[in-house]
Short mmCIF file of C-alpha atoms in Angstrom, two decimals:
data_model
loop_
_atom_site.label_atom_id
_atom_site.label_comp_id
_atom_site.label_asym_id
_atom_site.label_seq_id
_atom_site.Cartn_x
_atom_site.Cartn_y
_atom_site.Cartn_z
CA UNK A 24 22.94 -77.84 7.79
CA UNK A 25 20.12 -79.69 5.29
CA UNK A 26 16.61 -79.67 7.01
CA UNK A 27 15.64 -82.84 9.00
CA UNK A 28 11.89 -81.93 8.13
CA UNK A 29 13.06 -82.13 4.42
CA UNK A 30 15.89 -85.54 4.60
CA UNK A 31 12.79 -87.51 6.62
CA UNK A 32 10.27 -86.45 3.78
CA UNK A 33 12.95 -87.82 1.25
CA UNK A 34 14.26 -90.62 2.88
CA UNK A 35 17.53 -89.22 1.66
CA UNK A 36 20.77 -90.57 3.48
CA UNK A 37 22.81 -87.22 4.98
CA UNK A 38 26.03 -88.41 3.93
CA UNK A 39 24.34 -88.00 0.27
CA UNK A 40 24.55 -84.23 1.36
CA UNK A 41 28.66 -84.29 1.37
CA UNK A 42 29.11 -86.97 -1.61
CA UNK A 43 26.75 -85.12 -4.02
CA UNK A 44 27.85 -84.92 -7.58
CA UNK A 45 27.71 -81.27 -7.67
CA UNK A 46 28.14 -78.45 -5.03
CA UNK A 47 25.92 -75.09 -4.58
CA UNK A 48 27.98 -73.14 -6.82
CA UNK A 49 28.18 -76.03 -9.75
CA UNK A 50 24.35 -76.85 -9.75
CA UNK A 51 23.74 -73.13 -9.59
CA UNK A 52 25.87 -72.47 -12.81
CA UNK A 53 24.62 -75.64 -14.54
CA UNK A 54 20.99 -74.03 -14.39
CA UNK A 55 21.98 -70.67 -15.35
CA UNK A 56 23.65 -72.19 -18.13
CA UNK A 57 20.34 -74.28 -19.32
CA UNK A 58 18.30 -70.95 -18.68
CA UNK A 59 20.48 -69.56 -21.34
CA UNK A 60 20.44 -72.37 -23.75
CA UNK A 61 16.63 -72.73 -23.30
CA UNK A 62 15.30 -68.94 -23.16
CA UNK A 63 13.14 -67.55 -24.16
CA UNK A 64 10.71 -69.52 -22.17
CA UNK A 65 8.24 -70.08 -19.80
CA UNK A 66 9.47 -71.39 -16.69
CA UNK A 67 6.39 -74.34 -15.37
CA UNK A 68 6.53 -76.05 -11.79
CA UNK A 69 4.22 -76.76 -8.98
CA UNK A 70 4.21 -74.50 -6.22
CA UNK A 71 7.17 -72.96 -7.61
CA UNK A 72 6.20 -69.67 -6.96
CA UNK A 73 6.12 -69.72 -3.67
CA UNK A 74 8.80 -72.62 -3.07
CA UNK A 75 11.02 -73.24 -6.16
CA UNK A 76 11.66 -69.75 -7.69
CA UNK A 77 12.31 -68.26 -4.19
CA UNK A 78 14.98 -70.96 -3.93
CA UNK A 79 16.18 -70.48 -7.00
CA UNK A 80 16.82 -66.78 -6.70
CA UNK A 81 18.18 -66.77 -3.16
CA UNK A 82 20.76 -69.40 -5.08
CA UNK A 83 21.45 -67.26 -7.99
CA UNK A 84 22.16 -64.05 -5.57
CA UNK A 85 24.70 -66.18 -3.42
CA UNK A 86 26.51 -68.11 -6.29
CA UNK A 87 27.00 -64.22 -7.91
CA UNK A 88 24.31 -65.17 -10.80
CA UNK A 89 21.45 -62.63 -11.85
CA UNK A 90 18.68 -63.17 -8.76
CA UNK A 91 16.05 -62.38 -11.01
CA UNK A 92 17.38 -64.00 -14.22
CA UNK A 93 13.64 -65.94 -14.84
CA UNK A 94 12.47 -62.80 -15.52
CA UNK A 95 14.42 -61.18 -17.29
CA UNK A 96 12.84 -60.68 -20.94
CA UNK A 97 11.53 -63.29 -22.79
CA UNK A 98 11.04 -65.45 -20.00
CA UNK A 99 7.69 -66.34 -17.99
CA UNK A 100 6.88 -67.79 -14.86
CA UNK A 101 3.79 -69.95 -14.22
CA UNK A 102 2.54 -72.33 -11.61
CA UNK A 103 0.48 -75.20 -11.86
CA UNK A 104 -0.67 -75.19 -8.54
CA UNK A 105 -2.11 -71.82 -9.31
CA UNK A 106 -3.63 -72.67 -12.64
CA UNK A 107 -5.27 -75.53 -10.44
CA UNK A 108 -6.86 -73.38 -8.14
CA UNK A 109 -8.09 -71.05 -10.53
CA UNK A 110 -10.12 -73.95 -12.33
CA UNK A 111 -10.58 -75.19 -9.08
CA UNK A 112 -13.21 -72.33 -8.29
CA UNK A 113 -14.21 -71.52 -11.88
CA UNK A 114 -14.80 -74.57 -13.50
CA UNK A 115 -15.34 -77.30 -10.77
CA UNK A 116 -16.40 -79.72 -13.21
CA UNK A 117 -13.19 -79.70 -15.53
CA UNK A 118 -10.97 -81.33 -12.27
CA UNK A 119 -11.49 -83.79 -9.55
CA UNK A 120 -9.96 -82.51 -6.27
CA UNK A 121 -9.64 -85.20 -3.75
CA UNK A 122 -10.71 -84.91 0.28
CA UNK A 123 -8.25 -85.69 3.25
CA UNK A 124 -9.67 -87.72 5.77
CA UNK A 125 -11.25 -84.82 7.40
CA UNK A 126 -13.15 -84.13 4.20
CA UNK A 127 -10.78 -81.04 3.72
CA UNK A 128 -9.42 -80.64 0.05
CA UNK A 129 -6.07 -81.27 -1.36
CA UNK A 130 -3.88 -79.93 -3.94
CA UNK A 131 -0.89 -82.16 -3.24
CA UNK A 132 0.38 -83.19 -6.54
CA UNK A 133 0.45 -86.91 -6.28
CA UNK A 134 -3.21 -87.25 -4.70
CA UNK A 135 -4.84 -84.87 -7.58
CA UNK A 136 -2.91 -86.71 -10.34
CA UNK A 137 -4.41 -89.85 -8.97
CA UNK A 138 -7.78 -88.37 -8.67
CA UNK A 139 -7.56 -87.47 -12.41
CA UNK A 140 -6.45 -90.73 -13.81
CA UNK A 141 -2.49 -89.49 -14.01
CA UNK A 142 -0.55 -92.09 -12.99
CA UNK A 143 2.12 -91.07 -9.94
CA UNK A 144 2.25 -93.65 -6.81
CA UNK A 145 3.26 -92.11 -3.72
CA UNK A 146 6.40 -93.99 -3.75
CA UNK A 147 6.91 -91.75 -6.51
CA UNK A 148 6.86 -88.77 -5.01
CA UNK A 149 9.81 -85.83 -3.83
CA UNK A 150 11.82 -87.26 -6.77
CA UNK A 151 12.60 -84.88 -9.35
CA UNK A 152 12.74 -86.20 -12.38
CA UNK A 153 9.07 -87.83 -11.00
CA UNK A 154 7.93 -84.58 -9.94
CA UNK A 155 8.26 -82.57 -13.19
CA UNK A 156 6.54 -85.52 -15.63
CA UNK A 157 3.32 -85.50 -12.86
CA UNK A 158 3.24 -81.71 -13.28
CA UNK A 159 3.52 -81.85 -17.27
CA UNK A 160 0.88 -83.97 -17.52
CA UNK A 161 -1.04 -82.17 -14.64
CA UNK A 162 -0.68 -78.83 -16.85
CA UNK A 163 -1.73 -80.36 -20.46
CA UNK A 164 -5.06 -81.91 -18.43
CA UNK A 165 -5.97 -78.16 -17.39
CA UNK A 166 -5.44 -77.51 -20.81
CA UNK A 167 -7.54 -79.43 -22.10
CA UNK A 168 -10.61 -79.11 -19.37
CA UNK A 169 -10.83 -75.54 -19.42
CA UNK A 170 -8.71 -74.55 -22.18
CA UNK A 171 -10.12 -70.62 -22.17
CA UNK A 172 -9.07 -70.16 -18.33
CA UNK A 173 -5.85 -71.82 -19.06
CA UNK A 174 -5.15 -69.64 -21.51
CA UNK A 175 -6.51 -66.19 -19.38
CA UNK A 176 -4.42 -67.89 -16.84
CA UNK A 177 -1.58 -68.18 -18.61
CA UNK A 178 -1.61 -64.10 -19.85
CA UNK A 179 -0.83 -63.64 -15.94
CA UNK A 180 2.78 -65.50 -16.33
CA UNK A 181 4.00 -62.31 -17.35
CA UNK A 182 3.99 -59.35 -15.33
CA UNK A 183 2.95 -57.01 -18.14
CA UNK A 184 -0.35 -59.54 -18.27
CA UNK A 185 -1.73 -58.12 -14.69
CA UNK A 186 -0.14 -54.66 -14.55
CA UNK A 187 -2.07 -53.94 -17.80
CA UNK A 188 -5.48 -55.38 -15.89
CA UNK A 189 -4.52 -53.24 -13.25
CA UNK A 190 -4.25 -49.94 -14.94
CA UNK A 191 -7.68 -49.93 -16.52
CA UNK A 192 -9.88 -49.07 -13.87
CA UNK A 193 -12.20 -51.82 -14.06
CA UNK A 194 -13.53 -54.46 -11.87
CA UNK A 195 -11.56 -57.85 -11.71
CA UNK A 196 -11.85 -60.68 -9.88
CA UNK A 197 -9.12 -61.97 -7.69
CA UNK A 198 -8.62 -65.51 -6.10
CA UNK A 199 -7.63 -64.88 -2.18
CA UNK A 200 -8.33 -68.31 0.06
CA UNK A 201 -10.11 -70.60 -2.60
CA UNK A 202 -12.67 -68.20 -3.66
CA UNK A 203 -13.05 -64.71 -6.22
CA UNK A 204 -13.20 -61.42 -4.81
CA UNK A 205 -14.04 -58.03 -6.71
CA UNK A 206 -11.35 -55.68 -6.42
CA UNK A 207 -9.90 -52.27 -8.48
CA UNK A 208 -6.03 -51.62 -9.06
CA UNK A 209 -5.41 -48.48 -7.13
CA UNK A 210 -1.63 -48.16 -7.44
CA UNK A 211 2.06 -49.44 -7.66
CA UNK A 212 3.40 -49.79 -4.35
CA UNK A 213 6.19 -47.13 -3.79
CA UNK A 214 9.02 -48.49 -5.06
CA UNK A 215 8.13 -51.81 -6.16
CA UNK A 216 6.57 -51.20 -9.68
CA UNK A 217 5.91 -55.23 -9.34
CA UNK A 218 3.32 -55.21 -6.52
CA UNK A 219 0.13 -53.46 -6.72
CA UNK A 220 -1.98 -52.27 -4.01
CA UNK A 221 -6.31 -52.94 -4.93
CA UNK A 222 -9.27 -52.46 -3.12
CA UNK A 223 -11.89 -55.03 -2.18
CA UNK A 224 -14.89 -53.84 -3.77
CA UNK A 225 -17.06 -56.37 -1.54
CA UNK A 226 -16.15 -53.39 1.70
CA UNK A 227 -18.01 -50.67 2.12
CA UNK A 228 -14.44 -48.24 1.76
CA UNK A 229 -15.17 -46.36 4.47
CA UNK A 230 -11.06 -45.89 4.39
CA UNK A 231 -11.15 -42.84 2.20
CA UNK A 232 -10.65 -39.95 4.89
CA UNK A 233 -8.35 -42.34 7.14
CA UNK A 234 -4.81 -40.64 7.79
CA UNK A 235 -1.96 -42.80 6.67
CA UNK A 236 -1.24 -44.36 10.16
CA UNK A 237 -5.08 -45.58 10.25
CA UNK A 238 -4.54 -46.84 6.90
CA UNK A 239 -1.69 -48.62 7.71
CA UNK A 240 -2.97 -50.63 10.31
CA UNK A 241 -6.04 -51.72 7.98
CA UNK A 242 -3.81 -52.88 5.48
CA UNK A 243 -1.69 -55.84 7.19
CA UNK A 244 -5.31 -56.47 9.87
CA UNK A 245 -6.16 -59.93 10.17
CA UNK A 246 -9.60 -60.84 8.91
CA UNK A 247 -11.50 -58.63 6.47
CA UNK A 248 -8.76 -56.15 4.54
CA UNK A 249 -10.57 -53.66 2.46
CA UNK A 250 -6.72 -53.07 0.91
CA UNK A 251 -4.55 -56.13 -0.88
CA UNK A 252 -1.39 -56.26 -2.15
CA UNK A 253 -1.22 -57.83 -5.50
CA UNK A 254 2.04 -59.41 -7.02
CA UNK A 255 2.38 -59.41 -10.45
CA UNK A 256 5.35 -60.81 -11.26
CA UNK A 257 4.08 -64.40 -9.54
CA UNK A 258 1.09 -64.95 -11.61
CA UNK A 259 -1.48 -64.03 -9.72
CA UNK A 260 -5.37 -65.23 -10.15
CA UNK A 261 -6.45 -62.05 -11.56
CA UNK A 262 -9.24 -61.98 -14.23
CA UNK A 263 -11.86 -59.76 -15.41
CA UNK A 264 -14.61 -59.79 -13.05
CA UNK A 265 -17.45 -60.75 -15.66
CA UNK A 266 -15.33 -63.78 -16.41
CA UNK A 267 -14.59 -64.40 -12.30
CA UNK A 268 -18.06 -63.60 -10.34
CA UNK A 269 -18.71 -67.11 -10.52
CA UNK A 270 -16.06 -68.22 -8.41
CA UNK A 271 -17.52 -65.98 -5.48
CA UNK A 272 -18.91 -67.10 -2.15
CA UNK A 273 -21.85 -65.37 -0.23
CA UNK A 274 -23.11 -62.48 -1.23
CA UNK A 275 -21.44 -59.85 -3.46
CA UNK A 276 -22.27 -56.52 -4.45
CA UNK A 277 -23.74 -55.95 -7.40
CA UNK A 278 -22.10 -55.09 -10.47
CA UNK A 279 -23.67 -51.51 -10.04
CA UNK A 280 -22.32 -51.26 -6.67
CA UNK A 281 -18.78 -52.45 -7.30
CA UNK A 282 -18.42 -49.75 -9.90
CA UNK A 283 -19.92 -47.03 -7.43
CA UNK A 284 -17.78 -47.64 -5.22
CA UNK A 285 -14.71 -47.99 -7.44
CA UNK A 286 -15.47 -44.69 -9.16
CA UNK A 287 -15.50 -43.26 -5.39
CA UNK A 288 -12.34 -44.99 -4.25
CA UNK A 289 -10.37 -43.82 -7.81
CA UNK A 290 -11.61 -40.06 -7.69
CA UNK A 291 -11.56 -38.84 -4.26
CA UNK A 292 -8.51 -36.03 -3.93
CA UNK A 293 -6.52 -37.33 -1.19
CA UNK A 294 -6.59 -41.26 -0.99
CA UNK A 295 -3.79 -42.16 -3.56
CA UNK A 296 -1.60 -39.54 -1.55
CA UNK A 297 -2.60 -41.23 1.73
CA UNK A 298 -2.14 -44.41 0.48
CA UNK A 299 1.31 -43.68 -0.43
CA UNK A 300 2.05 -42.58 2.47
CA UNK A 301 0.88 -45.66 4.45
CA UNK A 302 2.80 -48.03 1.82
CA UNK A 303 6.24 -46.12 2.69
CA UNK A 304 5.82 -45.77 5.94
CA UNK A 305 5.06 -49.83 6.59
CA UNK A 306 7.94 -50.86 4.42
CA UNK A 307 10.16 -48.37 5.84
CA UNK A 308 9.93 -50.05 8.97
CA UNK A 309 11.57 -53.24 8.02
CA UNK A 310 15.06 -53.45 9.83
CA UNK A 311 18.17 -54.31 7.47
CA UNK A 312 19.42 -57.95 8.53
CA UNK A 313 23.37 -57.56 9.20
CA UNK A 314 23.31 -61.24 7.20
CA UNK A 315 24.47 -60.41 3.64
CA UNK A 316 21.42 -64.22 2.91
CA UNK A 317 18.99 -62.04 3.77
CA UNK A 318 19.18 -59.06 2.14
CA UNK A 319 18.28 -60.49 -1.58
CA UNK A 320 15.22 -57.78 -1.27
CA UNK A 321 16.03 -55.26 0.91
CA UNK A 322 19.73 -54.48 -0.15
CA UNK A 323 19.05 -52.84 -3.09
CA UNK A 324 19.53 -54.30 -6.86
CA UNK A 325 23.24 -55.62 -8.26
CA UNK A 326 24.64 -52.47 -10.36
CA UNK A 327 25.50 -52.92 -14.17
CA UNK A 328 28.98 -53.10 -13.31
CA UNK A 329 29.04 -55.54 -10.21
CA UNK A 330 26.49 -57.97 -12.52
CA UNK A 331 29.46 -57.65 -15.42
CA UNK A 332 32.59 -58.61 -12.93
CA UNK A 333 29.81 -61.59 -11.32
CA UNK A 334 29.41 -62.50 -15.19
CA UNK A 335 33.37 -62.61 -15.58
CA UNK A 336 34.05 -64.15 -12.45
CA UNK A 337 32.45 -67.54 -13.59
CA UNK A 338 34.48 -67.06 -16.47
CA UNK A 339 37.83 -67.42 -14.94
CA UNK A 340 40.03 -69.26 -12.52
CA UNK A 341 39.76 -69.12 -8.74
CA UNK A 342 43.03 -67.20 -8.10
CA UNK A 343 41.54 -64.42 -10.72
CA UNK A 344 38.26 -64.93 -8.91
CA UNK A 345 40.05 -63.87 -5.66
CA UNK A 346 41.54 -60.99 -7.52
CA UNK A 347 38.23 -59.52 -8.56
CA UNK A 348 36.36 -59.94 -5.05
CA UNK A 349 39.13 -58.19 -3.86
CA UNK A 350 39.79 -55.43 -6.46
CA UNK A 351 36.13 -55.02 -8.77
CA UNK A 352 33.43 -56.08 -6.66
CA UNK A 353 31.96 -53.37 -4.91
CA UNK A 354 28.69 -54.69 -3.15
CA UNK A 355 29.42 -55.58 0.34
CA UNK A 356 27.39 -59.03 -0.41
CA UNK A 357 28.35 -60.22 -3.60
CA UNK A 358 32.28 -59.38 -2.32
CA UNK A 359 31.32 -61.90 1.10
CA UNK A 360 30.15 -64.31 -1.33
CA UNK A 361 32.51 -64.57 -3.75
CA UNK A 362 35.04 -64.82 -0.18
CA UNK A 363 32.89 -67.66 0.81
CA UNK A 364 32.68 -70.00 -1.93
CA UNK A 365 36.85 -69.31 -2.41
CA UNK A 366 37.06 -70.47 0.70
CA UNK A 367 34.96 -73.29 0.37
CA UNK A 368 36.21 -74.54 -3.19
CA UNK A 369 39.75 -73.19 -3.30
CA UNK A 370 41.09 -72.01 -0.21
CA UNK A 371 45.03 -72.18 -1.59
CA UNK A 372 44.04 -68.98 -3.76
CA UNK A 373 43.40 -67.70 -0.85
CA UNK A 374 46.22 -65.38 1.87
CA UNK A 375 46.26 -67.06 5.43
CA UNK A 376 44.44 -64.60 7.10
CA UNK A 377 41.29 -64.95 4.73
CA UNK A 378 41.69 -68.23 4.92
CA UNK A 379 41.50 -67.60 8.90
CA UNK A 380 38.42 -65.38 8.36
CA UNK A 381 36.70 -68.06 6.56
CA UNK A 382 36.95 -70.61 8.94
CA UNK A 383 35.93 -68.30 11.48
CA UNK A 384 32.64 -68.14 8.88
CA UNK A 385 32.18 -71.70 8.91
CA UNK A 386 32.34 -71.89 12.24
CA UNK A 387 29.79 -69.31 13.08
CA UNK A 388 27.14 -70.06 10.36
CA UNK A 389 27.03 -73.94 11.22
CA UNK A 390 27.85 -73.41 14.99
CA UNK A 391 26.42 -70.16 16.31
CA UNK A 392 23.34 -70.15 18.68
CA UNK A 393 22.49 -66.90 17.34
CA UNK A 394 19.07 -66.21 15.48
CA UNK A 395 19.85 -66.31 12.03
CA UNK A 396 18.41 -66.36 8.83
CA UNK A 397 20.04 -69.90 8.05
CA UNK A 398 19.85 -73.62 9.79
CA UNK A 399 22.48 -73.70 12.11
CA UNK A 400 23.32 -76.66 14.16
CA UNK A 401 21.63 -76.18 17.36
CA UNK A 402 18.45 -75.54 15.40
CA UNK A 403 18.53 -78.50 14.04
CA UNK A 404 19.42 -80.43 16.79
CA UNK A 405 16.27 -79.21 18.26
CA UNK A 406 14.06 -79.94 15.12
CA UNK A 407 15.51 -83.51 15.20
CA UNK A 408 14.32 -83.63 19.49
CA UNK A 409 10.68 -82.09 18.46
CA UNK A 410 10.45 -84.90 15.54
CA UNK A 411 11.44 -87.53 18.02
CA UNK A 412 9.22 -86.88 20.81
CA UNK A 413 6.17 -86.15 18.01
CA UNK A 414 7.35 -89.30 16.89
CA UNK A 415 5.21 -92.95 17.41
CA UNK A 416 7.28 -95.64 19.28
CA UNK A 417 6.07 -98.21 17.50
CA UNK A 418 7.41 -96.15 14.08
CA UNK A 419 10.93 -97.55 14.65
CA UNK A 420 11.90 -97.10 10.75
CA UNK A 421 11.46 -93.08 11.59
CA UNK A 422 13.65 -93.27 15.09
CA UNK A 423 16.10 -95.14 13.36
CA UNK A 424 16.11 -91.97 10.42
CA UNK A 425 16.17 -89.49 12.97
CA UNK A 426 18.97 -90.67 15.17
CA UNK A 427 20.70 -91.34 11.96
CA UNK A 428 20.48 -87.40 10.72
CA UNK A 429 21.33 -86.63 14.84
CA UNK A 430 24.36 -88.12 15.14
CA UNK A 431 25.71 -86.65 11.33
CA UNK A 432 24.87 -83.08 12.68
CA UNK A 433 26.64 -83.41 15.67
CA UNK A 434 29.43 -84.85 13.75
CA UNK A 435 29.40 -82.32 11.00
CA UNK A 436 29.12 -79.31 14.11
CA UNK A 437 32.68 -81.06 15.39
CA UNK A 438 34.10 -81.68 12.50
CA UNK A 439 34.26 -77.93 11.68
CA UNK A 440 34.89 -77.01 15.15
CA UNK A 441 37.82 -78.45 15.14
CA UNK A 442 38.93 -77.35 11.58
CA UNK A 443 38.41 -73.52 13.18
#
């Protein structure tokens, strides 16, 4: 079912949806193809960290492409809306950032282009071809503002840029909630090489003799957490300190006291075994989702020789792509993939009863009242009532939309209804 919050925001039509050029699987394969003809490279957006690349993998692991196939080598990742903050708190002078109404700043891409003299009229806006020339010219005018941050910055896009940072033992600064914060690198997280766990040298640690289930409630506490997770695979604001301090608010430590208490924190006996502890016991409690969509980072990776029979099965033709879900592919998810999209793009390669199995799928993933890890109908029939009634009467272009996307959901949910 396509999000109501996101066909309002586009003004997009949701018979588009159906009578799109390309399907999931085609649009997925036509950017793994471009990622091939293009790489190595670094990948740019806005937000795309957080938004874009998430998409983008989640895509990649359902269509039976390599999730993580930005990264792979020879390939960065780096977001303008990060490289905005960053100058944002460290050189405030180099960028306008516009106020909402409320006096609050914004980052929305349109309203700082404006503010900068970058032509891109709100009218503009949510389309993509629009989208990606604002951010181009967004990134070349942090360039050229504060072209040594850029370039620190842009060291991060790589996860070898941080993790290096990370392993030296000295103070850096790192951007958490618009402002710099001195923290050490204390360790990987067990088993995730890519996130780091640091220490906020601006707390006292007073941590150090806490058993692991004391330390485990400190690290996820709201407010003041003397422990942070770092990602460094998603180009975090991480820079020497020297080179951050000035993008600190209130009053730090001094540079004296940061390193006392980062020699304490990296030499006492027992923390880093602690610590360790605390990490593995907090992730261990995550339950496995029984939804093969939501497992992208808890399942495990794709083995060598499931990513080789993925590779060949966009090679070939769909009654050979039914012979190697069947016969080759051995992770559970990839094999209910691979089922789904036969099902979806060539059921006649399929035998009756997996054709019966897949409309039973259908059924259930657009139809099901369950809580799932997807938009299902009756989710966003409710979305659509909560719009309405947030709605203004007098805003009768937005009723009209919203009764619009109501009646194709219903008609979509009955539609496959009766196909089951």
């Amino acid at each position: 079912m396509p999000s109501p919050d996101a066909l309002l925001i586009t003004g997009l039509d949701p018979n588009a949806v159906k009578t799109a050029p390309l399907s999931q699987l085609a649009l997925a394969q036509a950017i793994a193809r471009l990622l091939v003809e293009t790489g190595p490279t670094t990948i740019l957006g806005f937000n795309s960290m957080a938004f874009d690349e998430e998409i983008l993998r989640h895509s990649f692991f359902q269509t039976l492409h390599p999730p993580y196939a930005t990264s792979q080598p020879g390939f960065q990742r780096a977001d303008v809306l990060i490289l905005l903050r960053a100058v944002a708190m460290l050189e405030p002078d180099a960028v306008t950032i516009p106020l909402t109404k409320e006096g609050k700043q914004t980052m929305r891409l349109g309203k700082v282009c404006r503010a900068n003299g970058i032509a891109f009229d709100e009218s503009d806006a949510h389309d993509a071809r629009n989208d990606v020339h604002a951010t181009i010219a967004l990134f070349k005018l942090l360039r050229e503002r504060a072209p040594a941050l850029i370039a620190a910055m842009m060291k991060n896009a790589h996860k070898s840029g941080p993790s290096a940072m990370l392993t030296q033992g000295e103070p850096l600064g790192l951007g958490v909630f618009g402002c710099m914060i001195p923290v050490t690198g204390i360790m990987p997280v067990p088993g995730n090489a890519a996130s780091w766990a640091v220490a906020d040298l601006s707390v006292e640690p007073d941590y150090l003799e806490a058993t692991a289930e004391e330390l485990g409630e400190r690290l996820f506490a709201k407010g003041v957490r003397p422990i942070r997770l770092v990602k460094t695979n998603a180009q975090p604001c991480l820079l020497p300190w020297e080179q951050a301090h000035t993008g600190a608010r209130g009053t730090m430590p001094s540079s004296a006291l940061c390193r006392e208490r980062l020699n304490r924190i990296r030499t006492h006996a027992r923390f880093r075994e602690t610590l360790t502890l605390a990490l593995a016991e907090r992730f261990a409690d995550r339950p496995a989702s029984p939804y093969p969509d939501a497992t992208l980072y808890s399942g495990g990776f794709i083995s060598r020789e499931d990513a080789m029979t993925s590779r060949r099965w966009h090679e070939v033709g769909w009654e050979q792509r039914v012979a190697l879900a069947r016969g080759l592919l051995h992770d559970e998810r990839l094999k209910a993939f691979a089922n789904r999209w036969a099902y979806l793009e060539a059921p006649d390669a399929l035998s009756s009863a997996e054709r019966h199995r897949g409309s039973q799928w259908l059924d259930h993933r657009l139809n099901t009242t369950d809580e799932v890890p997807w938009l299902s109908l009756s989710a966003a029939l409710q979305r659509v009532a909560s719009l309405t009634a947030a709605t203004d009467s007098g805003d009768l272009k937005k009723h009209r939309q919203l009764a619009v996307i109501s009646r194709w959901l219903t008609d979509r949910g009955q539609a496959v209804r009766r196909a089951a």
